[in-house]
Coordinates of C-alpha atoms and ligand atoms in Angstrom, one line a residue:
X1 CA 11.3 -0.3 -43.7
X2 CA 12.1 0.2 -47.3
X3 CA 14.3 -2.9 -47.4
X4 CA 11.7 -5.3 -46.2
X5 CA 9.7 -5.7 -49.4
X6 CA 12.8 -6.3 -51.5
X7 CA 14.1 -8.8 -49.0
X8 CA 10.7 -10.6 -49.1
X9 CA 10.7 -10.5 -52.9
X10 CA 14.2 -11.9 -53.0
X11 CA 13.2 -14.7 -50.5
X12 CA 10.1 -15.4 -52.7
X13 CA 12.4 -15.6 -55.7
X14 CA 14.7 -18.0 -54.0
X15 CA 11.8 -20.2 -53.0
X16 CA 10.6 -20.2 -56.6
X17 CA 14.0 -21.1 -58.0
X18 CA 14.5 -23.8 -55.4
X19 CA 11.1 -25.2 -56.3
X20 CA 12.0 -25.0 -60.0
X21 CA 15.3 -26.8 -59.2
X22 CA 13.5 -29.5 -57.4
X23 CA 11.0 -29.9 -60.3
X24 CA 13.8 -30.2 -62.8
X25 CA 15.6 -32.8 -60.7
X26 CA 12.4 -34.7 -60.4
X27 CA 11.7 -34.5 -64.1
X28 CA 15.3 -35.7 -64.8
X29 CA 15.0 -38.5 -62.4
X30 CA 11.7 -39.6 -64.0
X31 CA 13.3 -39.4 -67.4
X32 CA 16.3 -41.4 -66.3
X33 CA 14.0 -44.0 -64.7
X34 CA 12.0 -44.3 -68.0
X35 CA 15.0 -44.4 -70.2
X36 CA 17.5 -46.6 -68.3
X37 CA 16.6 -50.3 -68.0
X38 CA 19.7 -50.8 -65.9
X39 CA 18.7 -48.1 -63.4
X40 CA 15.3 -49.8 -63.0
X41 CA 16.7 -53.3 -62.6
X42 CA 19.4 -52.2 -60.1
X43 CA 16.9 -50.1 -58.1
X44 CA 14.3 -52.9 -57.9
X45 CA 16.9 -55.5 -57.1
X46 CA 18.3 -53.3 -54.3
X47 CA 14.8 -52.6 -52.9
X48 CA 13.9 -56.3 -52.9
X49 CA 17.3 -57.1 -51.4
X50 CA 16.8 -54.5 -48.7
X51 CA 13.3 -56.0 -47.9
X52 CA 14.7 -59.5 -47.7
X53 CA 17.7 -58.5 -45.6
X54 CA 15.4 -56.4 -43.2
X55 CA 13.0 -59.3 -42.7
X56 CA 15.7 -61.8 -42.2
X57 CA 17.6 -59.4 -39.9
X58 CA 14.5 -58.7 -37.8
X59 CA 13.7 -62.4 -37.4
X60 CA 17.3 -63.3 -36.4
X61 CA 17.5 -60.4 -34.1
X62 CA 14.3 -61.3 -32.3
X63 CA 15.4 -64.9 -32.0
X64 CA 18.7 -63.9 -30.5
X65 CA 17.0 -61.4 -28.1
X66 CA 14.5 -64.0 -27.0
X67 CA 17.3 -66.5 -26.4
X68 CA 19.4 -64.1 -24.4
X69 CA 16.4 -63.1 -22.3
X70 CA 15.4 -66.7 -21.6
X71 CA 19.0 -67.5 -20.6
X72 CA 19.1 -64.5 -18.3
X73 CA 15.8 -65.5 -16.7
X74 CA 16.9 -69.1 -16.1
X75 CA 20.2 -67.9 -14.6
X76 CA 18.5 -65.3 -12.4
X77 CA 15.9 -67.9 -11.2
X78 CA 18.7 -70.3 -10.3
X79 CA 20.7 -67.7 -8.5
X80 CA 17.6 -66.3 -6.7
X81 CA 16.6 -69.8 -5.5
X82 CA 19.9 -70.6 -3.9
X83 CA 20.1 -67.1 -2.4
X84 CA 16.6 -67.4 -1.0
X85 CA 17.6 -70.8 0.6
X86 CA 20.6 -69.1 2.2
X87 CA 18.5 -66.3 3.6
X88 CA 15.9 -68.6 4.9
X89 CA 18.6 -70.7 6.6
X90 CA 20.1 -67.5 8.1
X91 CA 16.7 -66.5 9.5
X92 CA 16.0 -70.0 10.8
X93 CA 19.4 -69.8 12.7
X94 CA 18.7 -66.3 14.0
X95 CA 17.9 -65.7 17.7
X96 CA 16.8 -62.1 17.5
X97 CA 13.5 -61.4 19.2
X98 CA 13.0 -57.7 19.4
X99 CA 12.2 -55.4 16.5
X100 CA 15.6 -53.8 16.7
X101 CA 17.4 -57.1 16.8
X102 CA 15.4 -58.4 13.9
X103 CA 16.1 -55.2 11.8
X104 CA 19.8 -55.6 12.6
X105 CA 19.7 -59.3 11.6
X106 CA 17.9 -58.3 8.4
X107 CA 20.7 -55.8 7.5
X108 CA 23.4 -58.4 8.3
X109 CA 21.7 -61.0 6.1
X110 CA 21.3 -58.4 3.2
X111 CA 25.0 -57.6 3.6
X112 CA 25.8 -61.3 3.4
X113 CA 23.9 -61.7 0.1
X114 CA 25.6 -58.7 -1.5
X115 CA 29.1 -59.9 -0.7
X116 CA 28.4 -63.4 -1.7
X117 CA 27.1 -62.4 -5.1
X118 CA 30.0 -60.8 -7.0
X119 CA 29.8 -62.5 -10.4
X120 CA 26.2 -61.9 -11.5
X121 CA 25.5 -58.8 -9.6
X122 CA 21.9 -58.3 -8.5
X123 CA 20.0 -56.0 -6.2
X124 CA 18.0 -57.5 -3.3
X125 CA 15.0 -56.0 -1.6
X126 CA 13.3 -57.5 1.5
X127 CA 9.8 -56.2 2.2
X128 CA 6.9 -57.3 4.4
X129 CA 4.6 -59.7 2.5
X130 CA 1.2 -58.2 1.5
X131 CA -0.7 -60.8 3.5
X132 CA 1.5 -60.5 6.6
X133 CA -0.7 -59.5 9.6
X134 CA 2.0 -60.1 12.3
X135 CA 2.1 -57.1 14.7
X136 CA 5.9 -57.0 14.5
X137 CA 6.8 -54.8 11.5
X138 CA 10.4 -54.8 10.2
X139 CA 11.7 -52.0 8.0
X140 CA 12.1 -52.7 4.3
X141 CA 15.7 -53.6 3.6
X142 CA 17.6 -53.2 0.4
X143 CA 21.1 -54.1 -0.7
X144 CA 21.9 -51.4 -3.3
X145 CA 20.4 -48.4 -5.0
X146 CA 17.3 -50.2 -6.2
X147 CA 14.4 -50.3 -3.7
X148 CA 10.9 -51.5 -3.4
X149 CA 9.7 -48.9 -5.9
X150 CA 11.4 -50.9 -8.6
X151 CA 9.2 -53.9 -7.9
X152 CA 5.9 -54.0 -9.6
X153 CA 2.8 -54.3 -7.6
X154 CA 1.7 -57.3 -9.8
X155 CA 4.7 -59.2 -8.8
X156 CA 4.2 -58.5 -5.1
X157 CA 0.6 -59.7 -5.4
X158 CA 1.7 -62.9 -7.2
X159 CA 4.2 -63.7 -4.4
X160 CA 1.5 -63.0 -1.8
X161 CA -0.9 -65.3 -3.6
X162 CA 1.5 -68.3 -3.9
X163 CA 4.4 -67.8 -1.4
X164 CA 5.7 -71.4 -2.1
X165 CA 6.7 -70.6 -5.7
X166 CA 9.2 -68.3 -7.3
X167 CA 7.6 -65.5 -9.3
X168 CA 9.5 -63.8 -12.2
X169 CA 8.9 -60.6 -14.1
X170 CA 10.9 -58.7 -16.8
X171 CA 10.5 -55.0 -16.4
X172 CA 12.3 -51.7 -17.0
X173 CA 14.0 -50.2 -14.0
X174 CA 15.7 -46.9 -13.6
X175 CA 19.4 -47.4 -13.1
X176 CA 21.9 -44.5 -13.0
X177 CA 19.3 -42.3 -14.7
X178 CA 18.8 -44.8 -17.6
X179 CA 16.0 -47.2 -18.3
X180 CA 17.4 -50.8 -18.2
X181 CA 15.5 -54.1 -18.6
X182 CA 15.8 -56.2 -15.6
X183 CA 14.7 -59.7 -14.4
X184 CA 13.0 -59.5 -11.0
X185 CA 12.6 -62.8 -9.2
X186 CA 10.3 -62.7 -6.1
X187 CA 9.9 -65.4 -3.4
X188 CA 8.8 -65.5 0.3
X189 CA 10.8 -66.2 3.4
X190 CA 9.5 -66.7 6.9
X191 CA 11.1 -64.5 9.5
X192 CA 10.7 -65.9 13.0
X193 CA 8.2 -63.9 15.1
X194 CA 7.6 -61.4 12.2
X195 CA 5.8 -63.5 9.7
X196 CA 6.2 -63.8 5.9
X197 CA 8.6 -61.4 4.1
X198 CA 9.2 -61.1 0.4
X199 CA 12.6 -61.3 -1.1
X200 CA 13.1 -59.6 -4.6
X201 CA 16.2 -60.2 -6.5
X202 CA 16.6 -57.7 -9.3
X203 CA 19.1 -58.6 -12.1
X204 CA 19.6 -55.7 -14.6
X205 CA 20.2 -56.9 -18.2
X206 CA 22.8 -54.3 -18.9
X207 CA 25.3 -56.6 -20.5
X208 CA 22.6 -58.4 -22.5
X209 CA 21.4 -55.0 -23.8
X210 CA 24.9 -54.1 -24.7
X211 CA 25.3 -57.3 -26.6
X212 CA 21.9 -56.7 -28.4
X213 CA 23.0 -53.1 -29.4
X214 CA 26.2 -54.5 -30.7
X215 CA 24.4 -57.2 -32.7
X216 CA 21.9 -54.6 -34.0
X217 CA 24.7 -52.4 -35.2
X218 CA 26.4 -55.3 -36.9
X219 CA 23.2 -56.3 -38.6
X220 CA 22.6 -52.8 -39.8
X221 CA 26.1 -52.5 -41.3
X222 CA 25.9 -56.0 -42.8
X223 CA 22.4 -55.2 -44.2
X224 CA 23.7 -52.0 -45.9
X225 CA 26.8 -53.7 -47.2
X226 CA 24.7 -56.6 -48.5
X227 CA 22.2 -54.3 -50.2
X228 CA 25.0 -52.4 -51.9
X229 CA 26.6 -55.7 -53.0
X230 CA 23.3 -56.9 -54.4
X231 CA 23.0 -53.6 -56.3
X232 CA 26.6 -53.9 -57.6
X233 CA 25.9 -57.5 -58.7
X234 CA 22.7 -56.4 -60.5
X235 CA 24.7 -53.6 -62.1
X236 CA 27.3 -56.0 -63.4
X237 CA 24.7 -58.6 -64.6
X238 CA 22.5 -56.0 -66.4
X239 CA 25.6 -54.6 -68.0
X240 CA 26.2 -58.0 -69.6
X241 CA 22.7 -57.9 -71.0
X242 CA 22.1 -54.2 -71.6
X243 CA 25.4 -53.5 -73.4
X244 CA 24.7 -55.9 -76.3
X245 CA 21.1 -54.7 -76.5
X246 CA 22.3 -51.1 -76.7
X247 CA 24.8 -52.1 -79.3
X248 CA 22.0 -53.8 -81.3
X249 CA 19.9 -50.6 -81.0
X250 CA 22.9 -48.5 -82.3
X251 CA 23.4 -50.9 -85.2
X252 CA 19.7 -50.9 -86.0
X253 CA 19.8 -47.1 -86.0
X254 CA 22.7 -47.0 -88.4
X255 CA 20.8 -49.6 -90.6
X256 CA 17.8 -47.4 -90.6
X257 CA 19.9 -44.4 -91.6
X258 CA 20.8 -46.4 -94.8
X259 CA 24.1 -48.0 -93.8
X260 CA 23.1 -51.4 -94.9
X261 CA 26.5 -53.0 -94.3
X262 CA 26.2 -52.6 -90.5
X263 CA 26.2 -55.9 -88.5
X264 CA 26.3 -56.9 -84.9
X265 CA 29.4 -58.7 -83.6
X266 CA 28.3 -62.2 -82.5
X267 CA 30.4 -64.6 -80.4
X268 CA 29.6 -67.6 -78.3
X269 CA 26.4 -69.6 -78.3
X270 CA 24.3 -67.8 -75.6
X271 CA 21.0 -65.9 -76.0
X272 CA 22.8 -62.7 -76.9
X273 CA 24.7 -64.4 -79.6
X274 CA 21.4 -65.8 -80.9
X275 CA 20.0 -62.2 -80.9
X276 CA 23.1 -61.0 -82.8
X277 CA 22.8 -63.9 -85.3
X278 CA 19.1 -63.3 -85.9
X279 CA 19.6 -59.6 -86.1
X280 CA 22.4 -60.1 -88.7
X281 CA 20.2 -62.5 -90.6
X282 CA 17.4 -59.9 -90.7
X283 CA 19.9 -57.3 -91.9
X284 CA 21.2 -59.6 -94.6
X285 CA 17.7 -60.3 -95.9
X286 CA 16.8 -56.7 -95.8
X287 CA 19.9 -55.7 -97.6
X288 CA 19.4 -58.2 -100.3
X289 CA 15.8 -57.3 -100.8
X290 CA 16.6 -53.6 -101.0
X291 CA 19.4 -54.4 -103.5
X292 CA 16.9 -56.3 -105.5
X293 CA 14.4 -53.5 -105.5
X294 CA 17.1 -51.0 -106.3
X295 CA 18.2 -53.2 -109.2
X296 CA 14.6 -53.6 -110.3
X297 CA 13.9 -49.9 -110.2
X298 CA 17.1 -49.1 -112.0
X299 CA 16.1 -51.6 -114.8
X300 CA 12.7 -50.0 -115.0
X301 CA 14.2 -46.5 -115.2
X302 CA 16.6 -47.6 -117.9
X303 CA 13.8 -49.3 -119.7
X304 CA 11.7 -46.1 -119.8
X305 CA 14.7 -44.0 -120.8
X306 CA 15.8 -46.5 -123.5
X307 CA 12.3 -46.9 -124.9
X308 CA 11.8 -43.1 -125.0
X309 CA 15.2 -42.6 -126.7
X310 CA 14.5 -45.4 -129.2
X311 CA 11.1 -43.9 -130.0
X312 CA 12.6 -40.5 -130.9
X313 CA 14.1 -41.5 -134.2
X314 CA 11.0 -43.2 -135.8
X315 CA 8.9 -40.4 -134.3
X316 CA 10.9 -37.8 -136.3
X317 CA 10.2 -39.7 -139.5
X318 CA 6.5 -40.0 -138.6
X319 CA 6.4 -36.3 -137.8
X320 CA 7.7 -35.4 -141.2
X321 CA 5.2 -37.8 -142.9
X322 CA 2.3 -36.5 -140.8
X323 CA 3.2 -32.9 -141.4
X324 CA 3.3 -33.7 -145.1
X325 CA -0.1 -35.3 -145.0
X326 CA -1.5 -32.6 -142.7
X327 CA -0.4 -29.8 -145.2
X328 CA -2.0 -31.5 -148.2
X329 CA -5.3 -32.4 -146.4
X330 CA -7.2 -30.0 -148.6
X331 CA -6.8 -32.4 -151.5
X332 CA -8.3 -35.4 -149.6
X333 CA -12.0 -36.2 -149.2
X334 CA -13.4 -34.9 -145.9
X335 CA -13.2 -38.1 -143.8
X336 CA -9.6 -38.6 -144.7
X337 CA -8.8 -35.0 -144.1
X338 CA -10.4 -35.2 -140.6
X339 CA -8.3 -38.3 -139.9
X340 CA -5.2 -36.4 -140.9
X341 CA -6.1 -33.7 -138.4
X342 CA -6.7 -36.2 -135.6
X343 CA -3.4 -37.9 -136.5
X344 CA -1.5 -34.6 -136.2
X345 CA -3.2 -33.9 -132.8
X346 CA -2.4 -37.3 -131.4
X347 CA 1.1 -37.0 -132.6
X348 CA 1.5 -33.7 -130.7
X349 CA 0.3 -35.5 -127.5
X350 CA 2.6 -38.4 -128.2
X351 CA 5.6 -36.1 -128.6
X352 CA 4.9 -34.2 -125.4
X353 CA 4.4 -37.4 -123.5
X354 CA 7.7 -38.7 -124.8
X355 CA 9.4 -35.4 -123.8
X356 CA 7.9 -35.7 -120.3
X357 CA 9.0 -39.3 -120.0
X358 CA 12.6 -38.4 -121.0
X359 CA 12.5 -35.6 -118.5
X360 CA 11.3 -37.9 -115.7
X361 CA 14.0 -40.5 -116.5
X362 CA 16.6 -37.7 -116.3
X363 CA 15.4 -36.9 -112.8
X364 CA 15.4 -40.5 -111.8
X365 CA 18.9 -40.9 -113.1
X366 CA 20.0 -37.9 -111.1
X367 CA 21.1 -36.3 -114.3
X368 CA 19.0 -33.1 -114.0
X369 CA 21.2 -30.1 -113.5
X370 CA 20.3 -26.5 -112.8
X371 CA 21.2 -23.6 -115.0
X372 CA 21.1 -20.8 -112.3
X373 CA 20.8 -17.1 -113.1
X374 CA 19.0 -14.2 -111.4
X375 CA 15.4 -14.1 -112.8
X376 CA 12.5 -11.8 -112.2
X377 CA 9.7 -14.3 -111.6
X378 CA 7.1 -11.6 -112.3
X379 CA 8.3 -11.1 -115.8
X380 CA 8.5 -14.9 -116.2
X381 CA 4.9 -15.3 -114.9
X382 CA 3.7 -12.5 -117.3
X383 CA 5.3 -14.3 -120.2
X384 CA 3.7 -17.6 -119.3
X385 CA 0.3 -15.9 -118.9
X386 CA 0.7 -14.2 -122.3
X387 CA 1.5 -17.5 -124.0
X388 CA -1.5 -19.2 -122.4
X389 CA -3.9 -16.5 -123.6
X390 CA -5.1 -18.4 -126.7
X391 CA -6.0 -21.4 -124.5
X392 CA -7.7 -19.2 -121.9
X393 CA -9.7 -17.5 -124.6
X394 CA -10.9 -20.8 -125.9
X395 CA -12.0 -21.8 -122.3
X396 CA -13.5 -18.5 -121.7
X397 CA -11.4 -17.6 -118.7
X398 CA -9.3 -14.6 -118.0
X399 CA -5.8 -14.9 -116.5
X400 CA -4.3 -12.0 -114.7
X401 CA -1.0 -11.4 -112.9
X402 CA -1.8 -9.3 -109.8
X403 CA 0.2 -6.1 -109.6
X404 CA 3.2 -5.9 -107.3
X405 CA 6.9 -5.5 -106.9
X406 CA 9.7 -7.4 -108.7
X407 CA 10.2 -10.8 -107.3
X408 CA 13.8 -11.7 -108.2
X409 CA 15.4 -15.1 -107.3
X410 CA 18.4 -17.1 -108.5
X411 CA 16.7 -20.0 -110.4
X412 CA 16.8 -22.0 -113.6
X413 CA 14.5 -19.9 -115.7
X414 CA 13.6 -22.7 -118.1
X415 CA 12.4 -25.0 -115.3
X416 CA 10.6 -22.3 -113.3
X417 CA 8.8 -21.2 -116.5
X418 CA 7.8 -24.9 -117.1
X419 CA 6.4 -25.1 -113.6
X420 CA 4.4 -21.9 -114.0
X421 CA 3.2 -22.9 -117.4
X422 CA 1.9 -26.2 -116.1
X423 CA 0.2 -24.5 -113.1
X424 CA -1.5 -21.9 -115.4
X425 CA -2.6 -24.4 -118.0
X426 CA -4.0 -26.7 -115.3
X427 CA -5.8 -23.7 -113.8
X428 CA -7.3 -22.9 -117.2
X429 CA -8.2 -26.5 -117.9
X430 CA -9.9 -27.1 -114.5
X431 CA -11.0 -23.5 -113.9
X432 CA -14.5 -23.9 -115.5
X433 CA -14.1 -20.5 -117.3
X434 CA -13.8 -18.6 -114.0
X435 CA -11.2 -15.9 -113.6
X436 CA -7.6 -17.0 -112.7
X437 CA -5.1 -15.0 -110.8
X438 CA -1.4 -15.2 -110.4
X439 CA 0.1 -13.6 -107.3
X440 CA 3.7 -13.1 -106.4
X441 CA 5.6 -11.9 -103.3
X442 CA 9.1 -11.9 -101.9
X443 CA 10.0 -12.0 -98.2
X444 CA 12.1 -13.8 -95.6
X445 CA 14.6 -14.8 -98.3
X446 CA 12.0 -16.6 -100.4
X447 CA 9.8 -15.9 -103.4
X448 CA 6.2 -17.4 -103.7
X449 CA 4.0 -17.6 -106.8
X450 CA 0.4 -18.6 -106.2
X451 CA -1.9 -19.6 -109.1
X452 CA -5.5 -19.5 -108.0
X453 CA -8.6 -20.7 -109.9
X454 CA -12.3 -21.0 -109.0
X455 CA -13.1 -24.2 -110.9
X456 CA -13.7 -27.8 -109.9
X457 CA -11.2 -27.7 -107.0
X458 CA -9.7 -30.7 -105.2
X459 CA -11.4 -33.3 -103.1
X460 CA -9.9 -34.0 -99.6
X461 CA -6.7 -35.9 -99.9
X462 CA -6.2 -35.0 -103.6
X463 CA -3.8 -32.1 -102.7
X464 CA -1.1 -34.8 -102.1
X465 CA -2.1 -37.1 -105.0
X466 CA -1.9 -34.4 -107.7
X467 CA 1.9 -34.7 -107.6
X468 CA 1.9 -38.4 -108.3
X469 CA 3.0 -39.6 -111.7
X470 CA 0.2 -40.3 -114.1
X471 CA -2.4 -39.3 -111.5
X472 CA -5.5 -37.5 -112.9
X473 CA -8.7 -36.8 -111.0
X474 CA -10.8 -37.8 -113.9
X475 CA -8.8 -40.0 -116.4
X476 CA -11.7 -40.1 -118.9
X477 CA -11.9 -36.3 -119.1
X478 CA -8.2 -35.8 -119.1
X479 CA -7.9 -38.0 -122.2
X480 CA -10.0 -35.4 -124.1
X481 CA -8.2 -32.4 -122.6
X482 CA -4.8 -33.9 -123.4
X483 CA -3.2 -34.2 -120.0
X484 CA -1.0 -37.1 -119.2
X485 CA -0.7 -36.6 -115.4
X486 CA 3.1 -36.0 -115.5
X487 CA 3.0 -32.2 -115.5
X488 CA 2.9 -31.7 -111.7
X489 CA 5.3 -34.7 -111.0
X490 CA 7.9 -32.9 -113.2
X491 CA 7.0 -29.6 -111.6
X492 CA 7.6 -31.0 -108.1
X493 CA 11.0 -32.5 -109.1
X494 CA 11.9 -29.1 -110.6
X495 CA 10.9 -27.3 -107.4
X496 CA 12.9 -29.8 -105.3
X497 CA 16.0 -29.2 -107.5
X498 CA 15.8 -25.5 -106.3
X499 CA 15.4 -26.6 -102.7
X500 CA 11.9 -25.2 -103.1
X501 CA 8.3 -26.2 -102.2
X502 CA 5.4 -26.9 -104.5
X503 CA 2.1 -27.3 -102.6
X504 CA -1.6 -27.5 -103.5
X505 CA -4.8 -26.5 -101.8
X506 CA -8.3 -27.1 -103.1
X507 CA -11.9 -27.5 -102.2
X508 CA -14.5 -29.2 -104.3
X509 CA -16.5 -26.5 -106.2
X510 CA -14.4 -23.7 -104.6
X511 CA -11.3 -23.9 -106.7
X512 CA -7.6 -24.6 -106.2
X513 CA -4.5 -22.8 -105.2
X514 CA -1.0 -24.0 -106.2
X515 CA 2.0 -22.3 -104.5
X516 CA 5.5 -22.5 -105.7
X517 CA 8.1 -21.2 -103.2
X518 CA 11.9 -20.9 -104.1
X519 CA 14.7 -19.5 -102.0
X520 CA 16.0 -16.1 -103.2
X521 CA 19.6 -17.3 -103.2
X522 CA 20.5 -20.5 -105.0
X523 CA 21.3 -23.2 -102.5
X524 CA 19.5 -21.3 -99.7
X525 CA 16.6 -22.8 -97.7
X526 CA 13.1 -21.7 -96.9
X527 CA 11.5 -21.6 -93.5
X528 CA 8.5 -19.5 -94.3
X529 CA 6.6 -18.7 -97.5
X530 CA 5.7 -15.1 -98.2
X531 CA 2.2 -16.0 -99.4
X532 CA -0.4 -18.2 -97.7
X533 CA -1.4 -21.5 -99.3
X534 CA -5.0 -21.2 -98.3
X535 CA -7.1 -18.3 -99.6
X536 CA -7.8 -15.4 -97.2
X537 CA -10.6 -16.2 -94.7
X538 CA -9.7 -19.9 -94.6
X539 CA -8.5 -21.5 -91.3
Ligands
ATP1 N1 -6.1 -26.3 -110.9 C1 -6.5 -27.6 -110.8 N2 -7.8 -27.8 -110.3 C2 -8.3 -29.0 -110.2 N3 -7.6 -30.1 -110.5 C3 -6.3 -30.0 -110.9 C4 -5.7 -28.7 -111.0 N4 -4.4 -28.9 -111.4 C5 -4.2 -30.2 -111.5 N5 -5.4 -30.9 -111.2 C6 -5.5 -32.3 -111.2 O1 -4.3 -32.9 -111.1 C7 -4.1 -33.8 -112.2 C8 -2.6 -33.9 -112.5 O2 -2.2 -32.7 -113.0 P1 -0.9 -32.7 -113.9 O3 -0.6 -31.3 -114.3 O4 0.1 -33.4 -113.3 O5 -1.3 -33.5 -115.2 P2 -2.2 -33.1 -116.4 O6 -2.4 -31.6 -116.4 O7 -3.4 -34.0 -116.4 O8 -1.3 -33.5 -117.6 P3 0.0 -32.8 -118.1 O9 0.2 -31.6 -117.2 O10 1.1 -33.8 -117.9 O11 -0.2 -32.4 -119.5 C9 -4.9 -33.3 -113.2 O12 -5.3 -34.3 -114.1 C10 -6.1 -32.8 -112.5 O13 -7.0 -33.8 -112.2
MG2 MG1 -0.9 -30.2 -116.2

């Protein structure tokens, strides 16, 4: 009793696993069908081949069967005709008068037929005709195991209706316990003083049926072999086409991965060679265009870097002159003094722009290197906030670092501080005087710093744009606030150097959040940030 449920459960488990197995096989087959052109071509060709072979086979088989049956019918009719003539002649020569005598004569005649017909063996039945009204009734005589029961009523009626003609029918008869097709030929003979009697010659088609079975088996075997051959041919042919296409796909993949020197081997003059030639021409053209672009961008980068460097020397001289003028502005008349102040301010902007440009060109040249050391990002953030206090005071906003634990990571302190300074200054400049918070957290091998303000915020799509070089939401306003639009571009490059993330979130009128995430260990990677990018309560 106690074993039954567990057995049932096991059985159910087996059914489930079998069903799962069938499902996976089905899924795999569907995937193979979708992915393999060759499988599809071979299968369809084999199916079509099978259809054609079956149709053709069925047609031929029917033709042969019909031919064999017709031949058998003709031979049977010929034989039956000559036998009937013999029987009629025997009856005509018979002198029997009594019923016994006539029955005896009938048996003799039947024996005669049987012995004379050795080659194409048939069965003979002699029965009283349906229209015979003669009072003398003879017993039904038969030469072998098949009797009157094997003769259809229809045939008997046909013979009765037209006794002068031979009637033929093909029916199944039971011979040795097996159903065998047989040709039955019926005709009438006149028995002296007993009236019309029917003679039925039954010719079983055993040999013909054997022949047909043999032909059928041969057709079946030939069909299977032919279908397999067609499949094999399709396999070989598609191989010739698919292999180069696959090779092209591989080469295209390698090209896409940046190996611009990859080419397809091309021989001959066929379509596939044409494909290879066109493919290679495309690769050549792509490669040369990419080289051109690379060259162009290298020239541009060098141009920026050279110009920035070249500007540095005259700028030092100008700086000294401007400082001199700025210091002695008290002695000038007010308009000139104002100009001197503006000049000094613009020069500050110019210098910072130049410094940013030089930094960017260092990133582009791949010359930026990290100076890694363990740094407490909280201390760093507090230092940045402290240095931004004068600006915050001028904008009327408060900046606070939310309390929390140390957040240590192996980073380049100068770069991280630069990122944080830009984030905090941006928050103050776009924060509309609202309070600004800086939050830090460390978890899952990463440290996050989130700078949040409640100012103008970002419009949809701008969260990606802010990191573009020279991008500013409002260029006119930025010109007065002094931004160049390079700060976040540099910050993003700095974050990337650390394998880190720099992301932005914002909503118009709600404010913005900028999150910097760096791995705790230098060279490590991040899969999750300890702090959310969106403010609490946002989807
Ligand atoms: N906290 C913020 N809220 C709203 N908009 C912001 C915020 N931070 C940056 N932006 C937008 O992104 C633009 C680009 O910022 P980014 O720091 O790169 O340049 P900048 O501050 O204008 O100049 P720079 O930092 O080079 O002096 C800004 O001009 C501003 O439009
Ligand atoms: Mg900025």
